[in-house]
Amino acid sequence: MLAEIRGLNEECGIFGIWGHANAAQLSYYGLHALQHRGQEGAGIVSTDKNYLKALKGEGMVSEVFTPEKIEAIAGTGAIAHVRYATAGGSGIENVQPLLFNSTTGSLAISHNGNLVNATELKSHLERQGSIFQTTSDTEVLAHLIKRSGYATFEEQAKNALSFLKGAFACVILKEEAMYVALDPNGLRPLSLGKLGDAWVVASETCAFDIIGAEFVRSVEPGEFLVITDDGLRAERFAYPQERSICTMEYVYFSRPDSDIDGINVHAARKRLGKQLAKEIHIDADVVTGVPDSSISAAIGFSEESGIPYELGLIKNRYVGRTFIQPSQDLREQGVKMKLSPVRQVVKGKRVIMVDDSIVRGTTSRRIVNLLKDAGATEVHVVISSPPIKSPCFYGIDISTSGELIAANNSVEEMREIIGADSLTFLSVDGMVQNIGRTDPGPKCGHCLACFTGEYPTNIFPDTVLPHEKEKVK
Ligand code: SF4
């Protein structure tokens, strides 16, 4: 849906490639495919085996890079990042990959996710003499690596990763190798692919498709991959914990053409729509979806209910981001510029409007108003996920319960606030069973924390580094 004006934002996308003469250029295409995961900044760091070279800037991928600039960072290995500022502020210093130079070689990191113990780790590191240049969680990892005291980089990195708590999918670049790591709960998606002899890693498989790479497998929770010119070696930095992939990746964040752990996102969303139609019965004339992320669920709802699917709302793809201003008037105008009702489709009709989620409720209210202003006689809102009642600590910017309409209102109160004729949410069980994962346990490998309040990790762990423990004694 309309991330920028709804308040539910993607959390970043990462990409890495090793062993290809056009690594920087292919990273650029990979970032294009991941653009929906972050529009505030983009960067590529490449290696020619001697030096790491960085190119990054604020804005969209197409604004940051030019062919000449990419040519200047040509290399055979590269990591890349698109950013939405969930942890830390905006500003060029926080745009990733973060690059660190030292007398023992350079190091670059791309990170997707949010650490729940970043503040504790930062405090400990600052007491040890670290000075941070950014407000990003990611810099913590670089300091932990440099301070670990182990002899080899691999040992240093594995030791550093073992202190991180929360969600992290990381790709790390050195002059002579690329390293990949995923948190022990596997909260964020991370896929491994091949392009000829080159290894590729990306937040979503749609980044493989755009460069012609083949999916090999998902990166496993707690895994640490070492990729060099000698090939790939799979190691671990931690034992895997209960798998807890972010459910919102299936419901909303990921592109419909991506597969997560072998499940196509479009197909999963269609099943959610079908399940919704099984759970409720509404007399209506047309079903429509809020573009883009709710279209698949709307098609599924239509197929199951037998109510025809129509294009009742269209998205204006050529609206820039700059108009999105904090003032209420401009926000209202923003919805009108981004979405238009198709009057001929909705006029005089009882409309079922399928959406993937409701965060604050303000955007839903505006879309219901758009449809009613266009002549819809009834607007029934059906949501292809359960009510979001709890904040996310893993990289999605739902940070306080206060901003969540479902945390503070009953479904009937929400219906009244958004001005709909009815409001229905999908059940938690209906969602989990229809996404299609088969992991053991009642959650089938999902994080459901924003729906249920049950977090897969400790949220505020008392992390103490080994050298700090000695001091405490
Ligand atoms: S709390 Fe919700 S948004 Fe956050 S990782 Fe879990 S499922 Fe995803």
Coordinates of C-alpha atoms and ligand atoms in Angstrom, one line a residue:
M1 CA 0.0 0.0 0.0
L2 CA 1.1 3.6 0.4
A3 CA 4.0 3.2 2.7
E4 CA 5.1 6.8 2.9
I5 CA 1.7 8.2 3.9
R6 CA 0.5 5.2 6.0
G7 CA 3.3 5.1 8.5
L8 CA 4.2 1.4 7.9
N9 CA 7.5 1.4 6.2
E10 CA 9.9 -1.2 4.8
E11 CA 13.1 -1.7 6.6
C12 CA 15.9 -1.8 4.0
G13 CA 17.2 -4.1 1.3
I14 CA 20.7 -5.7 1.0
F15 CA 22.5 -7.2 -2.0
G16 CA 25.9 -8.8 -2.5
I17 CA 27.8 -10.4 -5.4
W18 CA 31.2 -12.1 -5.5
G19 CA 33.2 -13.2 -8.5
H20 CA 31.8 -11.2 -11.4
A21 CA 33.6 -8.7 -13.6
N22 CA 30.5 -6.4 -13.5
A23 CA 29.8 -6.6 -9.8
A24 CA 29.1 -2.9 -9.3
Q25 CA 26.8 -2.7 -12.3
L26 CA 24.9 -5.8 -11.3
S27 CA 24.5 -4.4 -7.8
Y28 CA 22.9 -1.4 -9.2
Y29 CA 20.3 -3.5 -11.0
G30 CA 19.8 -5.5 -7.8
L31 CA 19.1 -2.4 -5.9
H32 CA 16.6 -1.3 -8.5
A33 CA 14.6 -4.5 -7.8
L34 CA 14.8 -3.8 -4.0
Q35 CA 13.9 -0.2 -4.2
H36 CA 10.5 -0.8 -2.6
R37 CA 12.3 -1.7 0.6
G38 CA 13.8 1.8 1.1
Q39 CA 13.8 5.1 -0.8
E40 CA 15.9 7.3 1.5
G41 CA 19.4 6.3 0.5
A42 CA 21.3 3.8 -1.6
G43 CA 24.9 2.7 -1.8
I44 CA 27.4 0.3 -3.3
V45 CA 30.8 -0.7 -2.0
S46 CA 33.0 -2.7 -4.4
T47 CA 36.4 -4.4 -4.2
D48 CA 39.1 -4.8 -6.9
K49 CA 40.9 -7.1 -4.5
N50 CA 43.2 -4.2 -3.4
Y51 CA 40.8 -1.5 -2.2
L52 CA 37.2 -1.0 -1.3
K53 CA 35.5 1.8 -3.2
A54 CA 32.2 3.4 -2.0
L55 CA 29.5 5.2 -3.9
K56 CA 26.4 6.3 -2.0
G57 CA 23.9 9.1 -1.6
E58 CA 20.5 10.1 -0.3
G59 CA 17.4 9.5 -2.4
M60 CA 16.3 6.8 -4.9
V61 CA 18.6 4.4 -6.7
S62 CA 18.1 6.3 -10.0
E63 CA 19.0 9.6 -8.3
V64 CA 22.2 8.3 -6.6
F65 CA 24.0 6.4 -9.4
T66 CA 25.0 7.2 -13.0
P67 CA 26.8 4.9 -15.5
E68 CA 30.0 7.0 -15.1
K69 CA 29.9 6.8 -11.3
I70 CA 29.4 3.0 -11.4
E71 CA 32.2 2.6 -13.8
A72 CA 34.5 4.4 -11.3
I73 CA 33.8 1.7 -8.7
A74 CA 34.2 -1.3 -11.0
G75 CA 35.2 -4.4 -9.2
T76 CA 34.7 -8.2 -9.0
G77 CA 32.9 -8.2 -5.7
A78 CA 30.3 -5.7 -4.3
I79 CA 27.8 -5.2 -1.6
A80 CA 24.9 -2.8 -1.7
H81 CA 22.0 -1.3 0.3
V82 CA 18.8 0.6 0.0
R83 CA 17.8 2.4 3.1
Y84 CA 14.7 3.3 5.0
A85 CA 15.8 5.0 8.3
T86 CA 14.3 2.8 11.0
A87 CA 17.2 2.9 13.5
G88 CA 19.3 6.0 13.6
G89 CA 18.4 9.2 11.8
S90 CA 18.6 10.1 8.2
G91 CA 21.7 11.8 6.7
I92 CA 24.4 10.7 4.4
E93 CA 26.6 9.3 7.2
N94 CA 23.9 6.7 7.9
V95 CA 23.5 5.6 4.3
Q96 CA 24.9 2.1 3.9
P97 CA 27.0 0.1 3.1
L98 CA 29.1 1.6 6.0
L99 CA 32.8 1.6 5.1
F100 CA 35.6 1.4 7.7
N101 CA 39.3 1.8 7.0
S102 CA 42.1 0.6 9.2
T103 CA 45.8 -0.3 9.0
T104 CA 44.8 -4.0 8.8
G105 CA 42.5 -3.6 5.9
S106 CA 39.1 -2.2 5.1
L107 CA 35.6 -3.5 5.9
A108 CA 32.1 -2.6 4.6
I109 CA 28.8 -3.7 6.0
S110 CA 25.2 -3.7 4.7
H111 CA 22.6 -4.6 7.3
N112 CA 18.8 -5.1 7.2
G113 CA 16.9 -5.3 10.4
N114 CA 17.1 -3.8 13.9
L115 CA 19.2 -4.7 16.9
V116 CA 17.3 -4.8 20.2
N117 CA 20.5 -4.4 22.2
A118 CA 22.2 -1.7 20.1
T119 CA 22.0 0.9 22.8
E120 CA 23.5 -1.4 25.5
L121 CA 26.3 -2.5 23.1
K122 CA 27.1 1.1 22.2
S123 CA 27.3 2.2 25.8
H124 CA 29.7 -0.7 26.6
L125 CA 31.8 0.1 23.5
E126 CA 31.9 3.8 24.3
R127 CA 33.2 3.0 27.8
Q128 CA 35.9 1.0 26.1
G129 CA 36.9 4.0 24.0
S130 CA 34.9 3.6 20.8
I131 CA 33.7 6.8 19.1
F132 CA 30.7 6.3 16.8
Q133 CA 30.5 8.3 13.5
T134 CA 26.9 7.4 12.8
T135 CA 23.6 6.8 14.7
S136 CA 23.1 3.5 12.8
D137 CA 23.0 0.1 14.6
T138 CA 25.3 -1.3 12.0
E139 CA 28.4 0.6 13.2
V140 CA 28.2 -1.5 16.4
L141 CA 29.1 -4.6 14.5
A142 CA 32.2 -3.0 13.0
H143 CA 33.4 -1.9 16.5
L144 CA 32.7 -5.4 17.9
I145 CA 34.7 -7.0 15.1
K146 CA 37.7 -4.7 15.6
R147 CA 37.7 -5.2 19.4
S148 CA 37.1 -9.0 19.4
G149 CA 40.8 -9.8 19.8
Y150 CA 40.6 -13.0 17.7
A151 CA 43.4 -13.7 15.2
T152 CA 41.5 -14.1 11.9
F153 CA 38.8 -12.0 10.4
E154 CA 36.4 -14.9 10.3
E155 CA 36.8 -15.5 14.0
Q156 CA 36.4 -11.8 14.8
A157 CA 33.2 -11.5 12.7
K158 CA 31.6 -14.7 14.2
N159 CA 32.5 -13.6 17.7
A160 CA 31.0 -10.1 17.1
L161 CA 27.8 -11.4 15.5
S162 CA 27.2 -13.6 18.6
F163 CA 26.7 -10.5 20.7
L164 CA 23.9 -9.0 18.4
K165 CA 20.3 -9.5 19.5
G166 CA 17.3 -8.9 17.3
A167 CA 17.0 -8.9 13.5
F168 CA 20.0 -8.8 11.3
A169 CA 20.6 -9.9 7.8
C170 CA 24.2 -8.8 7.0
V171 CA 26.6 -8.9 4.1
I172 CA 30.2 -7.9 4.8
L173 CA 32.8 -7.1 2.3
K174 CA 36.6 -7.3 2.6
E175 CA 39.2 -6.8 -0.1
E176 CA 39.5 -10.6 -0.6
A177 CA 36.1 -12.0 0.5
M178 CA 32.4 -11.5 1.1
Y179 CA 30.7 -12.8 4.3
V180 CA 27.0 -13.3 4.8
A181 CA 25.1 -13.7 8.2
L182 CA 21.5 -14.1 9.3
D183 CA 20.3 -13.7 12.9
P184 CA 19.5 -16.9 14.8
N185 CA 15.7 -16.5 14.5
G186 CA 15.9 -15.7 10.8
L187 CA 13.7 -12.7 11.3
R188 CA 14.5 -11.1 7.9
P189 CA 14.6 -13.0 4.6
L190 CA 17.9 -13.6 2.9
S191 CA 18.5 -15.7 -0.2
L192 CA 21.5 -17.1 -1.9
G193 CA 21.8 -17.4 -5.7
K194 CA 24.3 -18.0 -8.5
L195 CA 25.0 -16.1 -11.7
G196 CA 27.3 -18.3 -13.7
D197 CA 30.3 -18.8 -11.3
A198 CA 29.4 -15.8 -9.2
W199 CA 27.6 -16.0 -5.9
V200 CA 24.8 -13.6 -5.2
V201 CA 22.9 -12.8 -2.0
A202 CA 19.8 -10.6 -1.7
S203 CA 17.0 -9.7 0.7
E204 CA 14.5 -10.8 -2.0
T205 CA 14.7 -13.2 -5.0
C206 CA 13.3 -10.5 -7.3
A207 CA 16.8 -9.1 -7.2
F208 CA 18.1 -12.4 -8.7
D209 CA 15.5 -12.3 -11.5
I210 CA 16.5 -8.9 -12.7
I211 CA 20.1 -10.0 -13.2
G212 CA 19.4 -13.5 -14.4
A213 CA 20.7 -15.2 -11.3
E214 CA 19.3 -18.6 -10.1
F215 CA 18.0 -19.1 -6.6
V216 CA 20.1 -21.7 -4.8
R217 CA 18.7 -21.7 -1.2
S218 CA 17.7 -19.5 1.7
V219 CA 20.4 -18.4 4.1
E220 CA 19.8 -20.3 7.4
P221 CA 19.3 -18.7 10.8
G222 CA 22.6 -18.4 12.6
E223 CA 24.6 -19.2 9.5
F224 CA 27.8 -17.5 8.5
L225 CA 28.8 -17.9 4.8
V226 CA 32.4 -17.2 3.7
I227 CA 32.7 -16.5 -0.1
T228 CA 36.0 -16.2 -1.8
D229 CA 37.6 -17.0 -5.2
D230 CA 37.9 -20.5 -3.8
G231 CA 34.1 -20.9 -3.5
L232 CA 31.6 -20.8 -0.7
R233 CA 32.0 -22.3 2.8
A234 CA 29.0 -22.5 5.2
E235 CA 29.7 -22.0 8.9
R236 CA 27.7 -20.9 11.9
F237 CA 28.1 -18.1 14.4
A238 CA 25.2 -19.2 16.5
Y239 CA 22.8 -22.2 17.0
P240 CA 19.5 -21.5 15.2
Q241 CA 16.6 -20.6 17.4
E242 CA 12.9 -21.0 16.7
R243 CA 12.4 -19.7 13.1
S244 CA 10.6 -16.4 13.3
I245 CA 10.5 -14.8 9.8
C246 CA 8.6 -11.5 9.7
T247 CA 5.1 -12.3 8.7
M248 CA 4.7 -8.8 7.2
E249 CA 7.2 -9.7 4.5
Y250 CA 4.5 -12.1 3.1
V251 CA 1.6 -9.8 3.9
Y252 CA 3.0 -6.5 2.7
F253 CA 6.7 -5.7 2.4
S254 CA 8.1 -8.1 -0.2
R255 CA 7.4 -7.8 -3.9
P256 CA 4.8 -10.3 -5.2
D257 CA 7.3 -11.8 -7.6
S258 CA 9.6 -12.7 -4.8
D259 CA 9.7 -16.1 -3.2
I260 CA 10.5 -16.4 0.6
D261 CA 11.7 -19.9 1.6
G262 CA 10.1 -21.3 -1.6
I263 CA 6.8 -19.6 -1.1
N264 CA 5.7 -17.1 -3.8
V265 CA 4.5 -13.9 -2.2
H266 CA 1.7 -13.2 -4.7
A267 CA 0.4 -16.8 -4.2
A268 CA 0.5 -16.5 -0.4
R269 CA -1.4 -13.2 -0.5
K270 CA -4.0 -14.7 -2.8
R271 CA -4.5 -17.5 -0.3
L272 CA -4.9 -14.9 2.5
G273 CA -7.7 -13.2 0.4
K274 CA -9.4 -16.6 -0.2
Q275 CA -9.2 -17.4 3.5
L276 CA -10.8 -14.0 4.3
A277 CA -13.7 -14.8 2.0
K278 CA -14.1 -18.1 3.8
E279 CA -14.2 -16.4 7.2
I280 CA -16.9 -13.7 6.3
H281 CA -19.9 -13.2 4.1
I282 CA -20.6 -9.8 2.7
D283 CA -23.3 -8.9 0.1
A284 CA -21.5 -6.7 -2.4
D285 CA -21.2 -5.9 -6.1
V286 CA -17.4 -5.5 -6.6
V287 CA -14.1 -6.4 -4.9
T288 CA -11.2 -4.0 -5.3
G289 CA -7.7 -3.9 -3.8
V290 CA -5.6 -1.0 -2.6
P291 CA -2.6 -0.9 -5.0
D292 CA -0.1 -2.4 -5.1
S293 CA 0.4 -4.8 -2.3
S294 CA -3.3 -5.7 -1.7
I295 CA -4.2 -6.6 -5.3
S296 CA -3.2 -10.3 -4.9
A297 CA -5.4 -10.7 -1.8
A298 CA -8.3 -8.9 -3.5
I299 CA -8.0 -11.3 -6.5
G300 CA -8.1 -14.3 -4.0
F301 CA -11.1 -12.8 -2.2
S302 CA -12.9 -12.4 -5.5
E303 CA -12.2 -15.9 -6.6
E304 CA -13.4 -17.4 -3.4
S305 CA -16.5 -15.2 -2.9
G306 CA -17.6 -15.2 -6.6
I307 CA -17.9 -11.3 -6.4
P308 CA -16.2 -9.8 -9.4
Y309 CA -12.8 -8.2 -9.0
E310 CA -12.6 -4.7 -10.5
L311 CA -9.9 -2.1 -10.7
G312 CA -11.6 0.4 -8.3
L313 CA -8.5 2.3 -7.3
I314 CA -5.5 3.2 -9.4
K315 CA -2.1 4.4 -8.3
N316 CA -0.4 7.3 -9.9
R317 CA 3.1 6.0 -10.4
Y318 CA 4.7 9.3 -11.3
V319 CA 4.2 11.2 -8.1
G320 CA 7.5 12.1 -6.5
R321 CA 8.2 11.8 -2.8
T322 CA 8.9 15.4 -2.1
F323 CA 5.2 16.3 -1.8
I324 CA 4.8 14.2 1.3
Q325 CA 4.8 16.8 4.0
P326 CA 3.9 16.6 7.6
S327 CA 1.0 19.0 7.5
Q328 CA -2.5 17.5 7.5
D329 CA -3.7 19.4 4.4
L330 CA -0.8 18.2 2.4
R331 CA -1.1 14.6 3.6
E332 CA -4.8 14.6 2.5
Q333 CA -3.7 16.0 -0.8
G334 CA -1.0 13.3 -0.9
V335 CA -3.5 10.5 -0.9
K336 CA -5.5 12.1 -3.7
M337 CA -2.3 12.5 -5.8
K338 CA -1.2 8.9 -5.1
L339 CA -4.5 7.1 -5.5
S340 CA -7.5 7.7 -7.7
P341 CA -10.9 5.9 -7.6
V342 CA -12.2 4.6 -10.9
R343 CA -15.6 6.4 -10.8
Q344 CA -17.3 4.1 -13.4
V345 CA -16.4 1.0 -11.4
V346 CA -17.5 2.2 -8.0
K347 CA -20.4 4.6 -8.7
G348 CA -23.6 3.2 -7.3
K349 CA -21.9 0.0 -6.1
R350 CA -21.4 -1.9 -2.8
V351 CA -17.6 -2.1 -2.8
I352 CA -15.4 -4.5 -0.8
M353 CA -12.1 -2.8 -0.4
V354 CA -9.3 -5.3 0.4
D355 CA -6.2 -3.9 2.1
D356 CA -3.2 -5.7 3.7
S357 CA -3.1 -3.9 7.0
I358 CA -4.2 -0.9 9.1
V359 CA -1.6 1.0 11.2
R360 CA -2.9 4.4 12.2
G361 CA -6.2 4.2 10.3
T362 CA -5.8 7.7 8.8
T363 CA -5.0 6.4 5.3
S364 CA -7.9 3.8 5.4
R365 CA -10.3 6.6 6.3
R366 CA -9.1 8.7 3.4
I367 CA -9.4 5.8 0.9
V368 CA -12.9 5.0 2.2
N369 CA -13.7 8.7 1.6
L370 CA -12.3 8.6 -1.9
L371 CA -14.5 5.7 -2.8
K372 CA -17.6 7.2 -1.2
D373 CA -17.0 10.6 -2.9
A374 CA -16.7 8.7 -6.2
G375 CA -20.3 7.3 -5.6
A376 CA -19.8 4.0 -3.8
T377 CA -23.0 3.3 -1.9
E378 CA -21.3 1.0 0.7
V379 CA -17.6 0.5 1.4
H380 CA -16.7 -2.7 3.3
V381 CA -13.1 -2.9 4.4
V382 CA -11.5 -6.3 4.7
I383 CA -7.9 -6.7 5.9
S384 CA -5.8 -9.6 4.9
S385 CA -3.9 -9.7 8.2
P386 CA -5.0 -9.5 11.9
P387 CA -5.1 -6.2 13.8
I388 CA -1.6 -4.7 14.5
K389 CA -1.6 -4.1 18.2
S390 CA 2.1 -4.1 19.3
P391 CA 5.2 -2.3 18.2
C392 CA 7.9 -3.9 16.1
F393 CA 11.5 -3.9 17.5
Y394 CA 12.9 -5.7 14.5
G395 CA 13.2 -3.0 11.9
I396 CA 9.7 -2.0 10.8
D397 CA 8.8 1.5 12.0
I398 CA 5.8 0.7 14.2
S399 CA 7.6 1.9 17.3
T400 CA 4.9 2.8 19.8
S401 CA 1.5 1.3 20.7
G402 CA 0.1 4.9 20.9
E403 CA 0.2 5.3 17.1
L404 CA -1.6 1.9 16.4
I405 CA -5.3 2.3 16.0
A406 CA -5.9 -1.4 16.8
A407 CA -4.0 -1.1 20.1
N408 CA -6.4 1.5 21.4
N409 CA -9.8 0.7 19.8
S410 CA -12.2 -2.2 19.3
V411 CA -12.9 -3.3 15.7
E412 CA -16.3 -1.5 15.9
E413 CA -14.6 1.7 17.1
M414 CA -12.0 1.4 14.2
R415 CA -14.9 0.9 11.7
E416 CA -16.4 4.1 12.9
I417 CA -13.1 6.0 12.8
I418 CA -12.4 5.0 9.2
G419 CA -16.0 5.5 8.1
A420 CA -16.5 2.1 6.6
D421 CA -19.8 0.2 6.5
S422 CA -18.1 -2.9 7.9
L423 CA -14.5 -3.8 8.9
T424 CA -13.1 -7.3 9.0
F425 CA -9.7 -8.6 9.8
L426 CA -8.2 -12.0 9.0
S427 CA -7.7 -14.3 12.0
V428 CA -4.1 -15.1 13.2
D429 CA -4.6 -18.9 12.5
G430 CA -6.2 -18.2 9.1
M431 CA -3.1 -16.1 8.2
V432 CA -0.5 -18.5 9.5
Q433 CA -2.1 -21.6 8.0
N434 CA -2.6 -20.0 4.6
I435 CA 0.8 -18.5 4.0
G436 CA 2.0 -22.0 3.5
R437 CA 5.1 -22.4 5.7
T438 CA 5.5 -25.9 7.2
D439 CA 8.0 -25.2 10.0
P440 CA 7.3 -27.2 13.2
G441 CA 5.3 -25.5 16.0
P442 CA 2.1 -23.5 16.2
K443 CA 3.6 -20.4 14.6
C444 CA 4.9 -22.3 11.6
G445 CA 8.1 -20.3 11.6
H446 CA 6.6 -16.9 11.8
C447 CA 7.2 -13.8 13.9
L448 CA 3.7 -12.7 14.9
A449 CA 4.7 -10.2 17.6
C450 CA 3.0 -7.1 16.1
F451 CA -0.3 -9.1 16.1
T452 CA 0.0 -11.1 19.3
G453 CA 2.6 -9.2 21.5
E454 CA 4.7 -12.4 21.8
Y455 CA 8.2 -11.5 20.8
P456 CA 10.6 -14.2 19.5
T457 CA 13.6 -12.6 21.2
N458 CA 14.1 -10.9 24.5
I459 CA 13.4 -7.3 23.7
F460 CA 15.6 -5.6 26.3
P461 CA 18.4 -8.0 26.9
D462 CA 21.1 -7.3 29.5
T463 CA 24.0 -7.7 27.2
V464 CA 27.4 -7.6 28.8
L465 CA 30.6 -8.1 26.9
P466 CA 33.2 -10.5 28.3
H467 CA 35.7 -7.8 29.2
E468 CA 32.8 -5.9 30.9
K469 CA 31.9 -9.0 32.9
E470 CA 35.4 -9.1 34.4
K471 CA 35.0 -5.5 35.5
V472 CA 31.7 -6.2 37.1
K473 CA 33.2 -9.0 39.1
Ligands
SF4_1 S1 6.8 -7.7 14.9 FE1 5.6 -7.7 13.0 S2 6.6 -6.3 11.5 FE2 8.0 -6.8 13.2 S3 9.3 -8.5 12.5 FE3 7.6 -9.4 13.7 S4 6.0 -9.8 12.1 FE4 7.5 -8.4 11.2

